[in-house]
CSV table of C-alpha atoms and ligand atoms in Angstrom, one decimal:
chain,number,residue,atom,x,y,z
Q,167,UNK,CA,3.7,-30.7,4.8
Q,168,UNK,CA,0.9,-28.1,5.2
Q,169,UNK,CA,3.4,-25.4,6.1
Q,170,UNK,CA,5.5,-26.1,3.0
Q,171,UNK,CA,2.3,-26.2,0.9
Q,172,UNK,CA,1.2,-22.9,2.4
Q,173,UNK,CA,4.7,-21.3,1.7
Q,174,UNK,CA,4.6,-22.6,-1.9
Q,175,UNK,CA,1.0,-21.3,-2.4
Q,176,UNK,CA,1.9,-18.1,-0.7
Q,177,UNK,CA,4.8,-17.5,-3.1
Q,178,UNK,CA,2.5,-18.2,-6.0
Q,179,UNK,CA,-0.1,-15.7,-4.6
Q,180,UNK,CA,2.6,-13.1,-4.1
Q,181,UNK,CA,3.9,-13.6,-7.7
Q,182,UNK,CA,0.3,-13.4,-9.0
Q,183,UNK,CA,-0.3,-10.2,-7.0
Q,184,UNK,CA,3.0,-8.6,-8.3
Q,185,UNK,CA,2.2,-9.6,-11.9
Q,186,UNK,CA,-1.3,-8.3,-11.5
Q,187,UNK,CA,-0.1,-4.9,-10.2
Q,188,UNK,CA,2.4,-4.7,-13.1
Q,189,UNK,CA,-0.4,-5.6,-15.5
Q,190,UNK,CA,-2.7,-2.9,-14.0
Q,191,UNK,CA,0.1,-0.3,-14.5
Q,192,UNK,CA,0.7,-1.5,-18.1
Q,193,UNK,CA,-3.0,-1.4,-18.9
Q,194,UNK,CA,-3.2,2.1,-17.3
Q,195,UNK,CA,-0.2,3.2,-19.4
Q,196,UNK,CA,-1.9,1.8,-22.6
Q,197,UNK,CA,-5.1,3.4,-21.7
Q,198,UNK,CA,-3.5,6.8,-21.1
Q,199,UNK,CA,-1.5,6.5,-24.3
Q,200,UNK,CA,-4.8,5.8,-26.2
Q,201,UNK,CA,-6.5,8.6,-24.4
Q,202,UNK,CA,-3.6,10.9,-25.3
Q,203,UNK,CA,-3.7,9.9,-29.0
Q,204,UNK,CA,-7.5,10.6,-29.0
Q,205,UNK,CA,-6.9,13.9,-27.3
Q,206,UNK,CA,-4.2,14.9,-29.9
Q,207,UNK,CA,-6.5,13.8,-32.8
Q,208,UNK,CA,-9.3,15.8,-31.3
Q,209,UNK,CA,-7.0,18.9,-30.8
Q,210,UNK,CA,-5.8,18.6,-34.4
Q,211,UNK,CA,-9.4,18.4,-35.6
Q,212,UNK,CA,-10.2,21.5,-33.6
Q,213,UNK,CA,-7.2,23.3,-35.2
Q,214,UNK,CA,-8.3,22.2,-38.6
Q,215,UNK,CA,-11.7,23.7,-38.1
Q,216,UNK,CA,-10.1,26.9,-36.7
Q,217,UNK,CA,-7.8,27.1,-39.7
Q,218,UNK,CA,-10.6,26.5,-42.2
Q,219,UNK,CA,-12.6,29.4,-40.7
Q,220,UNK,CA,-9.4,31.6,-40.5
Q,221,UNK,CA,-8.7,31.0,-44.2
Q,222,UNK,CA,-12.2,32.1,-45.0
Q,223,UNK,CA,-11.8,35.2,-42.9
Q,224,UNK,CA,-8.4,36.0,-44.4
Q,225,UNK,CA,-9.7,35.9,-47.9
Q,226,UNK,CA,-12.6,38.2,-47.1
Q,227,UNK,CA,-10.1,40.6,-45.7
Q,228,UNK,CA,-7.9,40.4,-48.8
Q,229,UNK,CA,-10.8,40.7,-51.3
Q,230,UNK,CA,-13.2,43.2,-49.8
Q,231,UNK,CA,-16.2,42.0,-51.7
Q,232,UNK,CA,-18.2,39.0,-52.8
Q,233,UNK,CA,-18.4,37.1,-56.1
Q,234,UNK,CA,-22.2,37.1,-56.0
Q,235,UNK,CA,-22.3,40.9,-56.0
Q,236,UNK,CA,-19.6,41.4,-58.6
Q,237,UNK,CA,-21.1,42.3,-62.0
Q,238,UNK,CA,-17.9,41.3,-63.8
Q,239,UNK,CA,-18.3,37.6,-62.8
Q,240,UNK,CA,-20.4,35.2,-64.8
Q,241,UNK,CA,-23.7,33.9,-63.4
Q,242,UNK,CA,-23.2,30.7,-61.3
Q,243,UNK,CA,-25.4,27.9,-62.3
Q,244,UNK,CA,-26.3,25.3,-59.7
Q,245,UNK,CA,-27.0,22.3,-61.8
Q,246,UNK,CA,-25.2,19.1,-62.6
Q,247,UNK,CA,-23.9,19.0,-66.2
Q,248,UNK,CA,-25.6,15.6,-66.9
Q,249,UNK,CA,-29.0,17.1,-66.1
Q,250,UNK,CA,-28.8,19.9,-68.7
Q,251,UNK,CA,-30.1,19.9,-72.2
Q,252,UNK,CA,-27.6,20.5,-75.1
Q,253,UNK,CA,-29.2,23.9,-75.6
Q,254,UNK,CA,-28.7,24.8,-71.9
Q,255,UNK,CA,-25.1,23.7,-72.1
Q,256,UNK,CA,-24.4,25.7,-75.3
Q,257,UNK,CA,-25.5,28.8,-73.5
Q,258,UNK,CA,-23.1,28.3,-70.6
Q,259,UNK,CA,-20.0,30.6,-70.3
Q,260,UNK,CA,-16.9,30.1,-68.3
Q,261,UNK,CA,-15.7,26.9,-66.6
Q,262,UNK,CA,-17.7,24.0,-65.3
Q,263,UNK,CA,-16.8,22.5,-61.9
Q,264,UNK,CA,-16.4,18.8,-61.2
Q,265,UNK,CA,-17.2,18.7,-57.5
Q,266,UNK,CA,-16.3,15.0,-57.2
Q,267,UNK,CA,-12.8,15.6,-58.6
Q,268,UNK,CA,-12.3,18.7,-56.4
Q,269,UNK,CA,-13.3,16.7,-53.3
Q,270,UNK,CA,-10.9,14.0,-54.3
Q,271,UNK,CA,-8.2,16.5,-54.7
Q,272,UNK,CA,-9.1,17.9,-51.2
Q,273,UNK,CA,-9.8,21.4,-52.8
Q,274,UNK,CA,-13.3,21.7,-51.4
Q,275,UNK,CA,-16.1,19.3,-50.4
Q,276,UNK,CA,-19.0,21.6,-51.2
Q,277,UNK,CA,-19.9,24.5,-53.5
Q,278,UNK,CA,-19.2,27.3,-51.1
Q,279,UNK,CA,-15.8,25.9,-50.3
Q,280,UNK,CA,-15.1,25.6,-54.0
Q,281,UNK,CA,-16.2,29.2,-54.6
Q,282,UNK,CA,-13.8,30.4,-52.0
Q,283,UNK,CA,-11.0,28.4,-53.7
Q,284,UNK,CA,-12.0,30.1,-57.0
Q,285,UNK,CA,-11.7,33.4,-55.3
Q,286,UNK,CA,-8.2,32.4,-54.2
Q,287,UNK,CA,-7.3,31.6,-57.8
Q,288,UNK,CA,-8.5,35.0,-58.9
Q,289,UNK,CA,-6.7,36.8,-56.1
Q,290,UNK,CA,-3.4,34.9,-56.8
Q,291,UNK,CA,-3.8,35.8,-60.5
Q,292,UNK,CA,-4.1,39.5,-59.4
Q,293,UNK,CA,-0.9,39.1,-57.4
Q,294,UNK,CA,-2.8,39.3,-54.1
Q,295,UNK,CA,-1.2,36.4,-52.3
Q,296,UNK,CA,-2.3,35.0,-48.9
Q,297,UNK,CA,-1.2,37.2,-46.0
Q,298,UNK,CA,0.4,35.0,-43.5
Q,299,UNK,CA,0.6,37.5,-40.6
Q,300,UNK,CA,-3.1,38.3,-41.0
Q,301,UNK,CA,-3.9,34.6,-41.2
Q,302,UNK,CA,-1.9,34.0,-38.1
Q,303,UNK,CA,-3.6,36.7,-36.1
Q,304,UNK,CA,-7.0,35.5,-37.2
Q,305,UNK,CA,-6.1,31.9,-36.4
Q,306,UNK,CA,-4.8,32.9,-32.9
Q,307,UNK,CA,-8.1,34.7,-32.2
Q,308,UNK,CA,-10.1,31.7,-33.4
Q,309,UNK,CA,-8.1,29.5,-31.0
Q,310,UNK,CA,-8.6,31.9,-28.1
Q,311,UNK,CA,-12.3,31.8,-28.8
Q,312,UNK,CA,-12.4,28.1,-28.2
Q,313,UNK,CA,-10.0,28.2,-25.2
Q,314,UNK,CA,-7.2,26.4,-27.0
Q,315,UNK,CA,-3.7,27.4,-26.0
Q,316,UNK,CA,-1.2,26.0,-28.5
Q,317,UNK,CA,2.3,27.1,-29.4
Q,318,UNK,CA,2.0,26.9,-33.2
Q,319,UNK,CA,3.4,27.9,-36.6
Q,320,UNK,CA,1.6,28.2,-40.0
Q,321,UNK,CA,3.5,26.9,-43.0
Q,322,UNK,CA,3.0,27.9,-46.6
Q,323,UNK,CA,4.0,25.3,-49.1
Q,324,UNK,CA,4.3,25.5,-52.9
Q,325,UNK,CA,3.1,22.9,-55.3
Q,326,UNK,CA,6.1,20.6,-54.6
Q,327,UNK,CA,5.3,20.8,-50.9
Q,328,UNK,CA,8.5,22.7,-50.1
Q,329,UNK,CA,8.1,25.4,-47.5
Q,330,UNK,CA,7.9,28.9,-49.0
Q,331,UNK,CA,7.2,30.8,-45.9
Q,332,UNK,CA,6.2,30.3,-42.3
Q,333,UNK,CA,5.0,32.3,-39.3
Q,334,UNK,CA,4.5,31.5,-35.6
Q,335,UNK,CA,6.3,30.9,-32.4
Q,336,UNK,CA,6.9,27.2,-32.9
Q,337,UNK,CA,10.2,26.3,-34.7
Q,338,UNK,CA,9.4,24.8,-38.1
Q,339,UNK,CA,11.7,21.8,-37.6
Q,340,UNK,CA,9.8,20.7,-34.4
Q,341,UNK,CA,8.8,17.1,-34.8
Q,342,UNK,CA,6.8,15.8,-31.8
Q,343,UNK,CA,3.8,18.0,-32.5
Q,344,UNK,CA,0.3,17.8,-33.9
Q,345,UNK,CA,0.1,18.6,-37.6
Q,346,UNK,CA,-3.1,19.5,-39.5
Q,347,UNK,CA,-3.8,18.4,-43.1
Q,348,UNK,CA,-2.7,20.5,-46.0
Q,349,UNK,CA,-5.2,23.2,-46.9
Q,350,UNK,CA,-5.0,24.0,-50.7
Q,351,UNK,CA,-5.1,27.6,-51.6
Q,352,UNK,CA,-7.0,27.9,-54.9
Q,353,UNK,CA,-8.1,25.1,-57.2
Q,354,UNK,CA,-4.8,24.8,-59.1
Q,355,UNK,CA,-2.9,23.2,-56.2
Q,356,UNK,CA,-0.1,25.8,-56.3
Q,357,UNK,CA,0.0,26.7,-52.7
Q,358,UNK,CA,-0.9,24.9,-49.4
Q,359,UNK,CA,-1.3,26.0,-45.8
Q,360,UNK,CA,-0.5,23.7,-42.9
Q,361,UNK,CA,-0.5,24.3,-39.1
Q,362,UNK,CA,2.0,22.6,-36.7
Q,363,UNK,CA,1.1,23.0,-33.1
Q,364,UNK,CA,2.6,21.9,-29.8
Q,365,UNK,CA,-0.5,20.6,-28.3
Q,366,UNK,CA,-0.5,21.5,-24.6
Q,367,UNK,CA,-0.7,18.5,-22.3
Q,368,UNK,CA,-2.0,20.4,-19.3
Q,369,UNK,CA,-5.7,20.2,-20.0
Q,370,UNK,CA,-5.3,16.5,-20.8
Q,371,UNK,CA,-3.3,15.9,-17.6
Q,372,UNK,CA,-5.8,17.9,-15.6
Q,373,UNK,CA,-8.5,15.6,-16.8
Q,374,UNK,CA,-6.4,12.5,-16.2
Q,375,UNK,CA,-4.9,13.5,-12.9
Q,376,UNK,CA,-7.9,12.6,-10.8
Q,377,UNK,CA,-8.3,9.2,-12.4
Q,378,UNK,CA,-4.6,8.5,-12.3
Q,379,UNK,CA,-4.3,9.5,-8.7
Q,380,UNK,CA,-7.3,7.3,-7.8
Q,381,UNK,CA,-5.9,4.2,-9.5
Q,382,UNK,CA,-2.4,4.8,-8.1
Q,383,UNK,CA,-3.9,5.1,-4.7
Q,384,UNK,CA,-5.9,1.9,-5.1
Q,385,UNK,CA,-2.9,0.0,-6.4
Q,386,UNK,CA,-0.9,1.2,-3.4
Q,387,UNK,CA,-3.7,0.1,-1.0
Q,388,UNK,CA,-3.7,-3.3,-2.6
Q,389,UNK,CA,0.1,-3.5,-2.4
Q,390,UNK,CA,0.0,-2.4,1.2
Q,391,UNK,CA,-2.5,-5.1,2.0
Q,392,UNK,CA,-0.5,-7.8,0.3
Q,393,UNK,CA,2.7,-6.7,2.1
Q,394,UNK,CA,0.9,-6.6,5.4
Q,395,UNK,CA,-0.6,-10.1,4.8
Q,396,UNK,CA,2.8,-11.5,3.8
Q,397,UNK,CA,4.4,-10.1,7.0
Q,398,UNK,CA,1.6,-11.5,9.1
Q,399,UNK,CA,1.7,-14.9,7.4
Q,400,UNK,CA,5.5,-15.1,7.8
Q,401,UNK,CA,5.2,-14.2,11.5
Q,402,UNK,CA,2.5,-16.9,12.0
Q,403,UNK,CA,4.5,-19.3,10.0
Q,404,UNK,CA,7.6,-18.9,12.2
Q,405,UNK,CA,5.4,-19.2,15.3
Q,406,UNK,CA,3.7,-22.3,13.9
Q,407,UNK,CA,7.1,-23.9,13.0
Q,408,UNK,CA,8.3,-23.3,16.6
Q,409,UNK,CA,5.1,-24.7,18.0
Q,410,UNK,CA,5.3,-27.7,15.7
Q,411,UNK,CA,8.9,-28.4,16.6
Q,412,UNK,CA,8.0,-28.3,20.4
Q,413,UNK,CA,4.9,-30.5,19.9
Q,414,UNK,CA,6.9,-33.0,17.8
Q,415,UNK,CA,9.6,-33.1,20.4
Q,416,UNK,CA,7.1,-33.7,23.2
Q,417,UNK,CA,5.3,-36.4,21.2
Q,418,UNK,CA,8.6,-38.0,20.4
Q,419,UNK,CA,9.6,-38.0,24.1
Q,420,UNK,CA,6.3,-39.7,24.9
Q,421,UNK,CA,7.2,-42.7,22.8
Q,422,UNK,CA,10.0,-44.1,24.9
Q,423,UNK,CA,8.3,-44.1,28.3
Q,424,UNK,CA,5.3,-45.7,26.6
Q,425,UNK,CA,7.4,-48.4,25.1
Q,426,UNK,CA,9.0,-49.0,28.6
Q,427,UNK,CA,5.5,-49.3,30.1
Q,428,UNK,CA,4.5,-51.8,27.4
Q,429,UNK,CA,7.7,-53.9,28.0
Q,430,UNK,CA,7.0,-53.8,31.7
Q,431,UNK,CA,3.5,-54.8,31.3
Q,432,UNK,CA,4.4,-57.9,29.2
Q,433,UNK,CA,7.0,-58.8,31.9
Q,434,UNK,CA,4.4,-58.4,34.7
Q,435,UNK,CA,1.8,-60.4,32.7
Q,436,UNK,CA,4.1,-63.4,32.7
Q,437,UNK,CA,4.6,-63.0,36.5
Q,438,UNK,CA,1.0,-62.6,37.4
Q,439,UNK,CA,-0.9,-65.8,38.3
Q,440,UNK,CA,-4.4,-64.5,37.9
Q,441,UNK,CA,-5.8,-64.8,34.4
Q,442,UNK,CA,-8.2,-61.8,34.7
Q,443,UNK,CA,-5.3,-59.6,35.7
Q,444,UNK,CA,-3.2,-61.0,32.8
Q,445,UNK,CA,-6.0,-60.1,30.4
Q,446,UNK,CA,-6.3,-56.6,31.9
Q,447,UNK,CA,-2.6,-56.1,31.5
Q,448,UNK,CA,-2.7,-57.4,27.9
Q,449,UNK,CA,-5.6,-55.0,27.1
Q,450,UNK,CA,-3.8,-52.0,28.6
Q,451,UNK,CA,-0.6,-52.9,26.7
Q,452,UNK,CA,-2.6,-53.2,23.5
Q,453,UNK,CA,-4.0,-49.7,24.0
Q,454,UNK,CA,-0.6,-48.4,24.8
Q,455,UNK,CA,0.7,-50.0,21.5
Q,456,UNK,CA,-2.1,-48.3,19.7
Q,457,UNK,CA,-1.0,-45.0,21.1
Q,458,UNK,CA,2.6,-45.6,20.2
Q,459,UNK,CA,1.4,-46.4,16.7
Q,460,UNK,CA,-0.6,-43.1,16.5
Q,461,UNK,CA,2.5,-41.2,17.7
Q,462,UNK,CA,4.7,-42.9,15.1
Q,463,UNK,CA,2.1,-42.0,12.4
Q,464,UNK,CA,2.0,-38.4,13.5
Q,465,UNK,CA,5.7,-38.0,13.6
Q,466,UNK,CA,6.4,-39.7,10.3
Q,467,UNK,CA,3.7,-37.7,8.4
Q,468,UNK,CA,4.8,-34.4,10.1
Q,469,UNK,CA,8.4,-35.0,9.0
Q,470,UNK,CA,7.8,-36.4,5.6
Q,471,UNK,CA,8.6,-33.3,3.6
Q,472,UNK,CA,11.7,-32.4,5.6
Q,473,UNK,CA,13.1,-35.9,6.1
Q,474,UNK,CA,12.8,-38.9,3.9
Q,475,UNK,CA,11.9,-42.0,5.9
Q,476,UNK,CA,14.7,-44.5,6.2
Q,477,UNK,CA,13.5,-48.1,5.8
Q,478,UNK,CA,15.2,-51.1,7.4
Q,479,UNK,CA,14.3,-53.6,4.8
Q,480,UNK,CA,14.7,-57.3,5.5
Q,481,UNK,CA,13.2,-60.4,4.0
Q,482,UNK,CA,10.1,-60.9,6.0
Q,483,UNK,CA,7.0,-63.2,6.0
Q,484,UNK,CA,4.0,-60.9,5.4
Q,485,UNK,CA,1.7,-63.5,7.0
Q,486,UNK,CA,3.7,-63.4,10.2
Q,487,UNK,CA,3.4,-59.5,10.3
Q,488,UNK,CA,-0.4,-59.9,9.8
Q,489,UNK,CA,-0.4,-62.3,12.7
Q,490,UNK,CA,1.4,-59.8,15.0
Q,491,UNK,CA,-0.9,-57.0,14.0
Q,492,UNK,CA,-4.0,-59.1,14.4
Q,493,UNK,CA,-3.0,-60.2,17.9
Q,494,UNK,CA,-2.3,-56.7,19.1
Q,495,UNK,CA,-5.6,-55.4,17.7
Q,496,UNK,CA,-7.5,-58.3,19.0
Q,497,UNK,CA,-6.1,-57.5,22.5
Q,498,UNK,CA,-6.9,-53.8,22.1
Q,499,UNK,CA,-10.5,-54.4,20.9
Q,500,UNK,CA,-11.3,-57.3,23.3
Q,501,UNK,CA,-14.3,-55.3,24.5
Q,502,UNK,CA,-15.8,-55.2,21.0
Q,503,UNK,CA,-17.3,-58.4,19.5
Q,504,UNK,CA,-15.6,-59.0,16.1
Q,505,UNK,CA,-14.0,-61.5,13.8
Q,506,UNK,CA,-10.7,-61.3,12.0
Q,507,UNK,CA,-10.2,-64.0,9.4
Q,508,UNK,CA,-7.1,-64.5,7.3
Q,509,UNK,CA,-7.5,-66.0,3.8
Q,510,UNK,CA,-4.3,-67.0,2.1
Q,511,UNK,CA,-3.4,-69.8,-0.3
Q,512,UNK,CA,0.1,-69.7,1.0
Q,513,UNK,CA,1.7,-70.7,4.3
Q,514,UNK,CA,4.4,-68.1,3.9
Q,515,UNK,CA,4.7,-64.9,1.7
Q,516,UNK,CA,8.2,-63.6,1.8
Q,517,UNK,CA,8.7,-59.9,0.9
Q,518,UNK,CA,11.6,-57.5,1.4
Q,519,UNK,CA,10.1,-54.8,3.6
Q,520,UNK,CA,10.5,-52.9,6.8
Q,521,UNK,CA,8.6,-55.1,9.2
Q,522,UNK,CA,8.0,-52.4,11.8
Q,523,UNK,CA,6.4,-50.0,9.5
Q,524,UNK,CA,4.4,-52.6,7.6
Q,525,UNK,CA,3.1,-54.0,10.9
Q,526,UNK,CA,1.8,-50.5,11.7
Q,527,UNK,CA,0.2,-50.3,8.3
Q,528,UNK,CA,-1.7,-53.6,8.8
Q,529,UNK,CA,-2.6,-52.5,12.4
Q,530,UNK,CA,-4.0,-49.2,11.0
Q,531,UNK,CA,-6.2,-51.0,8.5
Q,532,UNK,CA,-7.4,-53.6,11.0
Q,533,UNK,CA,-8.0,-50.9,13.6
Q,534,UNK,CA,-10.0,-48.7,11.2
Q,535,UNK,CA,-12.1,-51.8,10.2
Q,536,UNK,CA,-13.0,-52.2,13.9
Q,537,UNK,CA,-13.3,-48.5,14.7
Q,538,UNK,CA,-15.7,-47.7,11.9
Q,539,UNK,CA,-18.2,-50.5,12.2
Q,540,UNK,CA,-20.8,-51.9,14.6
Q,541,UNK,CA,-20.3,-54.7,17.1
Q,542,UNK,CA,-19.9,-58.1,15.4
Q,543,UNK,CA,-18.0,-56.8,12.5
Q,544,UNK,CA,-16.4,-59.4,10.2
Q,545,UNK,CA,-12.9,-58.5,8.9
Q,546,UNK,CA,-11.3,-60.6,6.2
Q,547,UNK,CA,-7.7,-60.3,5.3
Q,548,UNK,CA,-6.9,-61.7,1.9
Q,549,UNK,CA,-3.4,-62.2,0.7
Q,550,UNK,CA,-2.9,-62.9,-3.0
Q,551,UNK,CA,0.1,-63.2,-5.3
Q,552,UNK,CA,-0.2,-61.8,-8.8
Q,553,UNK,CA,2.4,-61.6,-11.6
Q,554,UNK,CA,4.9,-59.2,-10.0
Q,555,UNK,CA,3.0,-58.1,-6.9
Q,556,UNK,CA,1.5,-59.3,-3.7
Q,557,UNK,CA,-1.8,-57.8,-2.6
Q,558,UNK,CA,-3.1,-57.6,0.9
Q,559,UNK,CA,-6.8,-56.7,1.1
Q,560,UNK,CA,-8.5,-55.8,4.4
Q,561,UNK,CA,-12.3,-56.2,3.9
Q,562,UNK,CA,-14.9,-55.2,6.4
Q,563,UNK,CA,-18.7,-55.0,6.6
Q,564,UNK,CA,-18.7,-51.8,8.5
Q,565,UNK,CA,-20.1,-48.3,7.9
Q,566,UNK,CA,-18.3,-47.7,4.6
Q,567,UNK,CA,-17.2,-44.4,3.1
Q,568,UNK,CA,-19.0,-42.2,0.6
Q,569,UNK,CA,-17.5,-42.0,-2.9
Q,570,UNK,CA,-16.7,-38.3,-2.5
Q,571,UNK,CA,-14.5,-38.9,0.5
Q,572,UNK,CA,-12.6,-41.9,-0.8
Q,573,UNK,CA,-9.7,-39.9,-2.2
Q,574,UNK,CA,-9.5,-37.4,0.6
Q,575,UNK,CA,-9.2,-40.0,3.4
Q,576,UNK,CA,-5.5,-40.5,2.4
Q,577,UNK,CA,-4.7,-36.8,3.1
Q,578,UNK,CA,-3.4,-35.8,6.4
Q,579,UNK,CA,-5.9,-34.8,9.1
Q,580,UNK,CA,-8.9,-35.6,7.0
Q,581,UNK,CA,-11.7,-37.4,8.7
Q,582,UNK,CA,-15.0,-38.5,7.1
Q,583,UNK,CA,-17.8,-36.3,8.7
Q,584,UNK,CA,-20.0,-38.7,10.6
Q,585,UNK,CA,-23.5,-37.8,11.9
Q,586,UNK,CA,-22.7,-38.9,15.4
Q,587,UNK,CA,-19.7,-37.3,17.1
Q,588,UNK,CA,-19.1,-40.6,19.0
Q,589,UNK,CA,-18.3,-42.1,15.5
Q,590,UNK,CA,-15.4,-39.7,15.0
Q,591,UNK,CA,-12.2,-41.5,16.3
Q,592,UNK,CA,-8.6,-40.7,15.9
Q,593,UNK,CA,-6.7,-37.8,14.4
Q,594,UNK,CA,-7.0,-38.4,10.6
Q,595,UNK,CA,-3.4,-39.4,10.2
Q,596,UNK,CA,-3.6,-43.2,10.0
Q,597,UNK,CA,-4.3,-43.5,6.3
Q,598,UNK,CA,-2.0,-40.7,5.2
Q,599,UNK,CA,0.8,-42.6,7.1
Q,600,UNK,CA,-0.3,-45.9,5.5
Q,601,UNK,CA,-0.2,-44.4,2.0
Q,602,UNK,CA,3.2,-42.8,2.7
Q,603,UNK,CA,4.7,-46.1,4.0
Q,604,UNK,CA,3.3,-48.1,1.1
Q,605,UNK,CA,4.7,-45.6,-1.4
Q,606,UNK,CA,8.1,-45.7,0.3
Q,607,UNK,CA,8.1,-49.4,-0.3
Q,608,UNK,CA,7.3,-48.8,-4.0
Q,609,UNK,CA,3.8,-50.0,-3.5
Q,610,UNK,CA,0.3,-48.4,-3.3
Q,611,UNK,CA,-3.0,-48.4,-1.5
Q,612,UNK,CA,-6.5,-48.0,-2.8
Q,613,UNK,CA,-10.0,-48.2,-1.4
Q,614,UNK,CA,-13.3,-49.5,-2.6
Q,615,UNK,CA,-16.3,-48.8,-0.4
Q,616,UNK,CA,-20.0,-48.5,-0.2
Q,617,UNK,CA,-21.8,-46.7,2.6
Q,618,UNK,CA,-23.7,-49.1,4.8
Q,619,UNK,CA,-22.1,-52.2,3.2
Q,620,UNK,CA,-18.4,-52.0,4.1
Q,621,UNK,CA,-15.0,-51.2,2.7
Q,622,UNK,CA,-12.0,-53.0,1.2
Q,623,UNK,CA,-8.5,-51.5,1.4
Q,624,UNK,CA,-6.0,-53.0,-1.0
Q,625,UNK,CA,-2.3,-52.7,-0.4
Q,626,UNK,CA,0.0,-53.7,-3.3
Q,627,UNK,CA,3.6,-54.8,-2.7
Q,628,UNK,CA,5.9,-55.1,-5.6
Q,629,UNK,CA,7.9,-58.3,-5.7
Q,630,UNK,CA,11.6,-57.2,-6.0
S,202,ADP,P1,-8.4,-41.7,11.9
S,202,ADP,O1,-7.2,-41.6,12.8
S,202,ADP,O2,-9.4,-40.6,12.0
S,202,ADP,O3,-9.0,-43.0,11.9
S,202,ADP,P2,-7.5,-42.4,9.2
S,202,ADP,O4,-6.6,-41.6,8.3
S,202,ADP,O5,-7.1,-43.7,9.6
S,202,ADP,O6,-7.8,-41.4,10.4
S,202,ADP,O7,-8.9,-42.5,8.5
S,202,ADP,C1,-9.5,-41.4,7.8
S,202,ADP,C2,-11.0,-41.5,7.8
S,202,ADP,O8,-11.3,-42.5,6.9
S,202,ADP,C3,-11.6,-41.7,9.1
S,202,ADP,O9,-12.1,-40.5,9.6
S,202,ADP,C4,-12.8,-42.7,8.8
S,202,ADP,O10,-14.0,-42.0,8.8
S,202,ADP,C5,-12.5,-43.2,7.4
S,202,ADP,N1,-12.2,-44.7,7.4
S,202,ADP,C6,-11.0,-45.2,7.4
S,202,ADP,N2,-11.0,-46.6,7.4
S,202,ADP,C7,-12.4,-46.9,7.3
S,202,ADP,C8,-13.1,-48.1,7.3
S,202,ADP,N3,-12.5,-49.3,7.2
S,202,ADP,N4,-14.5,-48.0,7.2
S,202,ADP,C9,-15.1,-46.8,7.2
S,202,ADP,N5,-14.4,-45.6,7.3
S,202,ADP,C10,-13.1,-45.6,7.3
């Protein structure tokens, strides 16, 4: 049973490990994609700043002068219109600028930018259009200054955003590239500049490579460990199965000589005249029966997941089985002062069951009551009939079982930890076997116990 459980759990653990590794890769992929997007946005931002500077430099080149020094230009007044008196406003010449509107239209966000745009207007009016080759060379120099290598092209759009002209090494139709915003040339929105750039992945990959390699290495180490563990567990599993098979075989082979010895002893008992010798033989036979019972329990519980138990059900008197079990336990525990009392309102309780297995169940419960108690223990067996079931309760005034262990005692190999080692008896299979046999009969078993006061084990048999 444990082996199968281990195999099931192992499969689950392997699936979890594989899913986790896939999840790690997906998260890494997502993280890298986000990082790449951030990198592209950052690169586009850098290009926008470079283009903004380049446009400023290009216009300076085209104009050879400054509006502030030009006597032909009207004086520029830095005051909001709302703050002026009517008199002041009547003295103003030329146009007034609505900075909010210009910002909205993306023409300029501050006065100096707007002034540059006004210069653009003036130059365009004079027929001095933007010089794309010059702008390109200034832009390339700007990029070089900040160590950005990008295959790019500069596009000139008209007011309907159709391309009028372009310059650069990157084909205009290229789609998977970073694109800057449209830079308006002048305040009238007649021309726009835009940069398309194939943002180089190498600096990004360079930064990412170390982290990527590290995580791939870690994931590979984890995978390696999981694979190694799986191989080791499989090997151990195989070894364990082989060992289990040989132990089960040996244990099984022990059963028949023991049964022969028991038969021989009961034969000899009848032949021997001395009562003391008869008792000795009876005790030894009782112990041998106990051992056969333990062997049976071990074998049945070990095979339970591979092989369903086959029951030989016949109509049997439960009270008769209790009698047999009681006799054999009494013989086995002759050395321990005890009392086993049977309480039943009925002289006969007929049930359809496998008498061999149910005798073992009753034996187990009686034996436990005697094993886990002090001398002079009183064991009461109560048989009751309820609507559609018969209950068999084995009650003792022994050591009892703590609440926290009451569920666990029905699992294979579990033994209640006792302070004194001498108080640990058996192999922890008796109750697992008892539960299995009861369930195979469509019944159940439960326990009610209090440490220091005693326990009561209740078996429920359905009436078919
Ligand atoms: P074992 O072969 O060790 O007796 P069992 O499966 O029969 O295994 O019992 C499991 C544990 O339950 C035992 O270790 C014992 O401590 C506890 N136990 C079972 N029956 C009783 C009882 N009547 N009184 C106190 N403890 C009990």
